[in-house]
Amino acid sequence: MLRSAKLRLVVGLAALCALASWPLVMSSPYDLRLFTLAGVFAILAIGYQFIFGYVGELSLSQGAFFGFSAYVTGILAAKAGLDFAETFLASIVACVLLAVLISIPVLRLASHYFALATLGVGQVLLLLAIDWQSLTGGAIGLSGVPLPKLFGVQIGRGWPLLLFVWSFVLFAAIVAHQTKRGLYGLACHVVRQNAVAARALAIDPDAIRFAMFLLSAAIAGVAGALHAHTIRIVSPEGLDFKVMIACLTMAVIGGRTHVWGAVAGALLVVHLPEWLRGFEQSYVIITSSVLILILILAPEGLAGFVDRILPVATPERTSTVAASSRPSNLPAGEGVLMPSETPILAIRHLTKTFGGVHALNNVSFSLMRGSITAVIGPNGSGKTTLVNCMTGIYRADAGEIVLGGNEITSMSSDEIAARGVGRTFQNLRLVEDMSVLDNVAVARFRSEEASLGKAMLTGRRDSRLERARSHALHVLRQFGLDKIADARCGSLPHGIKRLVEIARAICLDPVVLLLDEPAAGLNESEQAELAGHLEGLAARGLTLLVIEHNMEFLKSLATHMVCLDYGELIASGRPSAIYQDERVVEAYIGRRHAAELGA
Amino acid sequence: MRLVGRTVFAAALLLSWSASAEETSLTVPIIVPITGLLALEGTSQLNGANLAIAHAPPGLKIKAQTVDSGTAAEGGANALERAVGDKNVDFAVAPLFGTQVLAMLPVALENKMPILAPTGTGPVTEQGNPYMFRLYPHDAISKAAHIRYVVDELKLKRAAILYNTTGYGQSGFKYMSDYLSKLGGEVVFSEGVDLTAKEISATLAKLKAAKPDVILIQMHSASIAMVIKQLAAGGVQIPVVGNTTIAMPATAALLQPSDLKGVCAESAWWLEKGANPMTDRFLDDYTSKFGAMPDAYAIQQYDGLMMALTAVKSGARSAEDVRRYMSTSEYQGVAMSYKSDGKGNLAHSVVIVCYDGSSLTPKLVKRYDDVVAY
Amino acid sequence: MTQLLLNTLSLGAAYSLLAIGFVLVLNATGAVNLAHGSFVVVGGFLAASLGAMLKLPGAIVLPVVLSGMMLIGGLLSLAAYYPLRNRPAVSVFISTISMGAILETATLLVFGPSPRVGPPILSGGSLRVGDAVLNVQSLSTIVLAIALVALQYVIFSRTVLGKRLRAVAEDREMATALGVNVNVMILITFGISAALAGAAGLIFANTFYITPGDGEAYMIKTYVAATMGGWGSLRGAVAGAFLVAAFEVLVPSLPVILPWAVGALPSFGALFSPTASTIWLYLAFLVVLFFRPQGLFGEAVQQRA
């Protein structure tokens, strides 16, 4: 691992040197021009990674923002004669405003519809650019875009323009790095892989997607403005679908989430056809074949390829963080399980219908502080629907849910989570390609008040991330998971993943924790261990709701039990009473017996 | 006869090759769109340029360098920037695609490199750039002749105008509608059609409803052929006067002679076998080399490149020399004589050709020399 | 008016062939094949050159075009899909775009840049029915499209092969468990999809001519049609295809169809220029998605997850 880290450093430095010496070695005006253009496209691709890479949305409007910004620059600079500072700002602002306008109808759409809707925006802009001749110069374009002039200094062609453009590449790269490195970046990762899980961690995926979309647009605005100044003309070709395709290609070939991957992708996509120009038309065939080959050989892009050969070494963060936080070694709380009589969460007359079928029908019960309430019932009795209604994934058709004194019935998932309702999922929703520690730490997003603005202003030390990790490690240690904190979640056995998911929910500091079939897939010793943990949590005052089939598991654990059947609450009381209840036995156990007999 | 001519030509070439003790070596970058939607016109341009190089005056050692300018606006400018790095380059052939030429202009100016482009489209010679040479008649000229023919000869004044929403189409539409109203005519219907649009029956239905007495067109090859075909299929009898692409052999090949009956076109060129040996040599060699008749882009490019090569032959040793020659000399090409008007517009002749319905080759009906813009 | 309606129907019918092929691949692989537009180009050039060589109508050339396109579709899936089948869907996005560029450039190199005209399906000319003149090509386009869609339907619903193809589209893992060779089925699906697009190419090559650069425009129209109708729905793809056709023919014809509106609103003509109509198409798409985020015929998904 350590050797790989050193090698990475060496390779990274070598790549940087190569990048810096590229225009020094290949320094004809032509080479400088291409390198400048590659810089422009690198900015575009880095910007595209915000929406396409970090939150994983296939947006096809990046090219539209690029061309739109070029037009704003072109019109303001060539026609109105404004200065670079003015045109540049105006171009970026115009792109962001356009993005806001687009995102209202478009951002909520599911992926393919989102892709096409964003493509449509680009097509409409293209048609307008061609048709609105008085403003845009029509199909032939608008020539006479001046070189940028900043504080009275004209940026000349060749080296000055190259350095000017590449300083913006650096700027875009810094913005991207700042976005990615901290809690905000982790939240983006969760949103990309599992938006439902993000909501359960009080992260609003819509807000993050919106921010990333705007940031993408803003950086496309930077690229578009610089493109207009570099090629000195704006034309409908800048809005063509081909630009979008080139941008997408750069991001995929380079690597979706690596900043330097975008730079490498841009350098390659700009230069490859130029290197092959000697082949007349056939260069298209060669270029395309090379792209396909790269896709096959380096599926995660060039950046992913490098990661595969030289894996990212995990720094010794565990020990440093661990040293800063010694969790108090409280006893597990055996024998102090004393639920109060204060209802912390009350469900009243909850009803939810799917296509005329009552998944929940007039269900009412309460959770007492510090209690462990079990919800039982045969398959399809509405247990998971209940949890989904309580956590805002489904909106109840009637009835109310009250947390403390506040009604939360119509709140969004992330709002409910923020108010202290944590949950786990029947089908685990962990981020597989993230470490255990970060999976848990990201639950601190809301508590640490992480935001994009704060991410930008983070200095060398990211104290928010450190606090979140330290908190996460503390929780992991309670569950005896601290030793695997650095492992990727995807590599863990099922039982451990269940515990990690519970740890993640605990890291949210919830008032109530809802567990959806926590014992499913666990063996008996794992079940016993889990029960111990849950009792410990309840003993410290956490209120638990457990959905389970497994009666053995619940027998000693639950302090209270409710039984659902066909969406109706048929019994509620102490477990011993429920086990004796005729209706429960008939509806649940009896039916299961019958089923077992039948099988 | 053709064979003899070619043998003689080849022998002459061979002789001149060995005779010239001192050869001037020259690299000619041919920057043309040979992929994408303008590949047809770009390939004609390339063919014309290649033939000019084959026909170059003796004593020149020429290396042609074909570069695809593709579809991006900066495609031509990138290629020009690369070309000027070669010290043997004294001028470059530029694309017919107006947008790309506009993007090339600053590069040409900064590197003092003359560029020759067979584009008729609007503003390329209006930038005050002394290195720009336009081989095709400016739309202001060709459309002046176009409209004069319609108004003066055909005596028709209620026009419908169809054009592609490309730089070429929009520029043609602008000049046609301006001139028509200056000559007392009226545009009763006009519509821009996207180059990639296929289904145009809606446009034609609206056109018919407007009851024009002449249809004017400024479109690219496939679009214009579609218009002519559908008009013929619909039995529309309104006279059509279109742009040069109707006269392109590639366009005519898409149609039946009967579809084209009565269709006229403005064009920059009219070549007839037997007019003079230079024309014959051009026509023979072109058809034998490329297996097709030349079109306007090929001819104008051939003439323009020949003019530049003549400049080199007559002693131009630098890009600046070529620019001086191109902007001051007169050159008699196969299609017309070329002389700059001071802005780099070299071509000033326009012809009107019409199809008679019996063949896919149009006939000359009217020639306008030294046309001036209104 | 009758002719405009007929043109809409025949254009919609031809687009349906494209959209159905697109959705078949989509369902079988979960991936978008952006080389679909290039299939039209290759099919169109195949038809045009065969038609010019053999001097035969399109209906007779069609089997050759279909089989040639099946081969090309299969080859494309081997090169651009198969090696990337376990990779993120965008990889296939890029690889098929690249394959499309390769196909179109190869067409350009083989056939040259000139537009070509394909043979009519039966014959050119027109029929006179009452006082309406109906274009034979438009009529035969509709008939041919219906025949091909019916053939596709019969293959998919009545044959063992079709059952396997559908099994792969519905649940790949289940199909594998049942012993279906998924890779072969996907290869065949690509072949069928390419054949349908090739048939559309044959139709378009006569009605509209064909040039090597035409792929992108057909691709975008197919994509719009398939998405508007509902992702993965065949019925939706057909509905989307007719909608796109309507926006191409009927919407820009509104000034002719509703002459009184032109009188009432002077700018009515400009509102329904071809350019404006394309803009209306995308706006309509947004409106459809606003009310039905799952497309016209798509199945409602609970929430984006």
PDB file of N, CA and C in Angstrom, chain B residues 170-213:
ATOM      1  N   GLN B 170     -29.216  31.675 -45.546  1.00  0.00           N
ATOM      2  CA  GLN B 170     -29.701  32.922 -44.943  1.00  0.00           C
ATOM      3  C   GLN B 170     -29.154  34.138 -45.675  1.00  0.00           C
ATOM      4  N   SER B 171     -27.882  34.061 -46.089  1.00  0.00           N
ATOM      5  CA  SER B 171     -27.284  35.175 -46.813  1.00  0.00           C
ATOM      6  C   SER B 171     -28.001  35.365 -48.160  1.00  0.00           C
ATOM      7  N   GLY B 172     -28.245  34.271 -48.857  1.00  0.00           N
ATOM      8  CA  GLY B 172     -28.945  34.360 -50.145  1.00  0.00           C
ATOM      9  C   GLY B 172     -30.337  34.938 -49.981  1.00  0.00           C
ATOM     10  N   PHE B 173     -31.031  34.490 -48.934  1.00  0.00           N
ATOM     11  CA  PHE B 173     -32.381  34.981 -48.693  1.00  0.00           C
ATOM     12  C   PHE B 173     -32.376  36.488 -48.456  1.00  0.00           C
ATOM     13  N   LYS B 174     -31.409  36.932 -47.671  1.00  0.00           N
ATOM     14  CA  LYS B 174     -31.338  38.353 -47.327  1.00  0.00           C
ATOM     15  C   LYS B 174     -31.178  39.192 -48.602  1.00  0.00           C
ATOM     16  N   TYR B 175     -30.216  38.817 -49.457  1.00  0.00           N
ATOM     17  CA  TYR B 175     -29.981  39.608 -50.665  1.00  0.00           C
ATOM     18  C   TYR B 175     -31.147  39.503 -51.635  1.00  0.00           C
ATOM     19  N   MET B 176     -31.711  38.317 -51.777  1.00  0.00           N
ATOM     20  CA  MET B 176     -32.819  38.164 -52.721  1.00  0.00           C
ATOM     21  C   MET B 176     -34.004  39.022 -52.309  1.00  0.00           C
ATOM     22  N   SER B 177     -34.355  38.980 -51.009  1.00  0.00           N
ATOM     23  CA  SER B 177     -35.542  39.741 -50.618  1.00  0.00           C
ATOM     24  C   SER B 177     -35.269  41.247 -50.695  1.00  0.00           C
ATOM     25  N   ASP B 178     -34.029  41.652 -50.356  1.00  0.00           N
ATOM     26  CA  ASP B 178     -33.687  43.082 -50.480  1.00  0.00           C
ATOM     27  C   ASP B 178     -33.818  43.554 -51.922  1.00  0.00           C
ATOM     28  N   TYR B 179     -33.185  42.816 -52.826  1.00  0.00           N
ATOM     29  CA  TYR B 179     -33.152  43.247 -54.222  1.00  0.00           C
ATOM     30  C   TYR B 179     -34.544  43.226 -54.843  1.00  0.00           C
ATOM     31  N   LEU B 180     -35.296  42.201 -54.466  1.00  0.00           N
ATOM     32  CA  LEU B 180     -36.628  42.084 -55.038  1.00  0.00           C
ATOM     33  C   LEU B 180     -37.468  43.312 -54.678  1.00  0.00           C
ATOM     34  N   SER B 181     -37.376  43.715 -53.413  1.00  0.00           N
ATOM     35  CA  SER B 181     -38.194  44.873 -53.043  1.00  0.00           C
ATOM     36  C   SER B 181     -37.641  46.139 -53.691  1.00  0.00           C
ATOM     37  N   LYS B 182     -36.341  46.198 -53.936  1.00  0.00           N
ATOM     38  CA  LYS B 182     -35.786  47.373 -54.617  1.00  0.00           C
ATOM     39  C   LYS B 182     -36.267  47.457 -56.053  1.00  0.00           C
ATOM     40  N   LEU B 183     -36.481  46.290 -56.657  1.00  0.00           N
ATOM     41  CA  LEU B 183     -36.935  46.296 -58.050  1.00  0.00           C
ATOM     42  C   LEU B 183     -38.459  46.256 -58.149  1.00  0.00           C
ATOM     43  N   GLY B 184     -39.104  46.532 -57.052  1.00  0.00           N
ATOM     44  CA  GLY B 184     -40.557  46.633 -57.084  1.00  0.00           C
ATOM     45  C   GLY B 184     -41.273  45.305 -56.959  1.00  0.00           C
ATOM     46  N   GLY B 185     -40.552  44.266 -56.590  1.00  0.00           N
ATOM     47  CA  GLY B 185     -41.200  42.966 -56.421  1.00  0.00           C
ATOM     48  C   GLY B 185     -41.683  42.782 -54.991  1.00  0.00           C
ATOM     49  N   GLU B 186     -42.205  41.605 -54.721  1.00  0.00           N
ATOM     50  CA  GLU B 186     -42.784  41.359 -53.402  1.00  0.00           C
ATOM     51  C   GLU B 186     -42.513  39.908 -53.005  1.00  0.00           C
ATOM     52  N   VAL B 187     -42.118  39.718 -51.783  1.00  0.00           N
ATOM     53  CA  VAL B 187     -41.952  38.350 -51.290  1.00  0.00           C
ATOM     54  C   VAL B 187     -43.265  37.938 -50.635  1.00  0.00           C
ATOM     55  N   VAL B 188     -44.009  37.042 -51.279  1.00  0.00           N
ATOM     56  CA  VAL B 188     -45.315  36.685 -50.719  1.00  0.00           C
ATOM     57  C   VAL B 188     -45.207  35.541 -49.721  1.00  0.00           C
ATOM     58  N   PHE B 189     -44.101  34.828 -49.772  1.00  0.00           N
ATOM     59  CA  PHE B 189     -43.917  33.738 -48.814  1.00  0.00           C
ATOM     60  C   PHE B 189     -42.432  33.440 -48.716  1.00  0.00           C
ATOM     61  N   SER B 190     -41.975  33.192 -47.512  1.00  0.00           N
ATOM     62  CA  SER B 190     -40.585  32.762 -47.399  1.00  0.00           C
ATOM     63  C   SER B 190     -40.479  31.837 -46.205  1.00  0.00           C
ATOM     64  N   GLU B 191     -39.597  30.852 -46.301  1.00  0.00           N
ATOM     65  CA  GLU B 191     -39.409  29.968 -45.158  1.00  0.00           C
ATOM     66  C   GLU B 191     -38.011  29.381 -45.187  1.00  0.00           C
ATOM     67  N   GLY B 192     -37.399  29.348 -44.017  1.00  0.00           N
ATOM     68  CA  GLY B 192     -36.096  28.717 -43.859  1.00  0.00           C
ATOM     69  C   GLY B 192     -36.286  27.273 -43.432  1.00  0.00           C
ATOM     70  N   VAL B 193     -35.586  26.375 -44.071  1.00  0.00           N
ATOM     71  CA  VAL B 193     -35.713  24.953 -43.764  1.00  0.00           C
ATOM     72  C   VAL B 193     -34.359  24.445 -43.301  1.00  0.00           C
ATOM     73  N   ASP B 194     -34.361  23.720 -42.204  1.00  0.00           N
ATOM     74  CA  ASP B 194     -33.116  23.184 -41.682  1.00  0.00           C
ATOM     75  C   ASP B 194     -32.474  22.245 -42.701  1.00  0.00           C
ATOM     76  N   LEU B 195     -31.148  22.270 -42.715  1.00  0.00           N
ATOM     77  CA  LEU B 195     -30.431  21.438 -43.673  1.00  0.00           C
ATOM     78  C   LEU B 195     -30.730  19.958 -43.459  1.00  0.00           C
ATOM     79  N   THR B 196     -30.985  19.565 -42.199  1.00  0.00           N
ATOM     80  CA  THR B 196     -31.250  18.163 -41.933  1.00  0.00           C
ATOM     81  C   THR B 196     -32.741  17.842 -42.003  1.00  0.00           C
ATOM     82  N   ALA B 197     -33.575  18.850 -42.207  1.00  0.00           N
ATOM     83  CA  ALA B 197     -35.013  18.581 -42.274  1.00  0.00           C
ATOM     84  C   ALA B 197     -35.299  17.810 -43.555  1.00  0.00           C
ATOM     85  N   LYS B 198     -36.208  16.867 -43.467  1.00  0.00           N
ATOM     86  CA  LYS B 198     -36.467  16.017 -44.609  1.00  0.00           C
ATOM     87  C   LYS B 198     -37.865  16.262 -45.166  1.00  0.00           C
ATOM     88  N   GLU B 199     -38.800  16.294 -44.246  1.00  0.00           N
ATOM     89  CA  GLU B 199     -40.194  16.372 -44.666  1.00  0.00           C
ATOM     90  C   GLU B 199     -40.546  17.839 -44.871  1.00  0.00           C
ATOM     91  N   ILE B 200     -40.789  18.250 -46.137  1.00  0.00           N
ATOM     92  CA  ILE B 200     -41.039  19.665 -46.390  1.00  0.00           C
ATOM     93  C   ILE B 200     -42.425  19.884 -46.979  1.00  0.00           C
ATOM     94  N   SER B 201     -43.311  18.887 -46.858  1.00  0.00           N
ATOM     95  CA  SER B 201     -44.612  19.059 -47.499  1.00  0.00           C
ATOM     96  C   SER B 201     -45.400  20.212 -46.879  1.00  0.00           C
ATOM     97  N   ALA B 202     -45.183  20.461 -45.568  1.00  0.00           N
ATOM     98  CA  ALA B 202     -45.890  21.570 -44.938  1.00  0.00           C
ATOM     99  C   ALA B 202     -45.469  22.884 -45.577  1.00  0.00           C
ATOM    100  N   THR B 203     -44.168  23.044 -45.760  1.00  0.00           N
ATOM    101  CA  THR B 203     -43.651  24.268 -46.363  1.00  0.00           C
ATOM    102  C   THR B 203     -44.212  24.459 -47.775  1.00  0.00           C
ATOM    103  N   LEU B 204     -44.248  23.379 -48.537  1.00  0.00           N
ATOM    104  CA  LEU B 204     -44.742  23.492 -49.905  1.00  0.00           C
ATOM    105  C   LEU B 204     -46.241  23.788 -49.934  1.00  0.00           C
ATOM    106  N   ALA B 205     -46.973  23.227 -48.980  1.00  0.00           N
ATOM    107  CA  ALA B 205     -48.411  23.515 -48.929  1.00  0.00           C
ATOM    108  C   ALA B 205     -48.639  24.995 -48.662  1.00  0.00           C
ATOM    109  N   LYS B 206     -47.850  25.543 -47.757  1.00  0.00           N
ATOM    110  CA  LYS B 206     -47.986  26.972 -47.450  1.00  0.00           C
ATOM    111  C   LYS B 206     -47.572  27.806 -48.656  1.00  0.00           C
ATOM    112  N   LEU B 207     -46.542  27.331 -49.322  1.00  0.00           N
ATOM    113  CA  LEU B 207     -46.063  28.048 -50.510  1.00  0.00           C
ATOM    114  C   LEU B 207     -47.166  28.119 -51.567  1.00  0.00           C
ATOM    115  N   LYS B 208     -47.792  26.980 -51.800  1.00  0.00           N
ATOM    116  CA  LYS B 208     -48.852  26.958 -52.820  1.00  0.00           C
ATOM    117  C   LYS B 208     -49.994  27.893 -52.432  1.00  0.00           C
ATOM    118  N   ALA B 209     -50.302  27.873 -51.118  1.00  0.00           N
ATOM    119  CA  ALA B 209     -51.418  28.698 -50.668  1.00  0.00           C
ATOM    120  C   ALA B 209     -51.137  30.180 -50.869  1.00  0.00           C
ATOM    121  N   ALA B 210     -49.841  30.559 -50.867  1.00  0.00           N
ATOM    122  CA  ALA B 210     -49.498  31.977 -51.023  1.00  0.00           C
ATOM    123  C   ALA B 210     -49.585  32.423 -52.485  1.00  0.00           C
ATOM    124  N   LYS B 211     -49.751  31.484 -53.392  1.00  0.00           N
ATOM    125  CA  LYS B 211     -49.901  31.766 -54.827  1.00  0.00           C
ATOM    126  C   LYS B 211     -48.841  32.720 -55.384  1.00  0.00           C
ATOM    127  N   PRO B 212     -47.582  32.331 -55.289  1.00  0.00           N
ATOM    128  CA  PRO B 212     -46.535  33.158 -55.891  1.00  0.00           C
ATOM    129  C   PRO B 212     -46.508  32.929 -57.401  1.00  0.00           C
ATOM    130  N   ASP B 213     -45.874  33.860 -58.164  1.00  0.00           N
ATOM    131  CA  ASP B 213     -45.732  33.518 -59.570  1.00  0.00           C
ATOM    132  C   ASP B 213     -44.307  33.112 -59.930  1.00  0.00           C
TER     133      ASP B 213
END
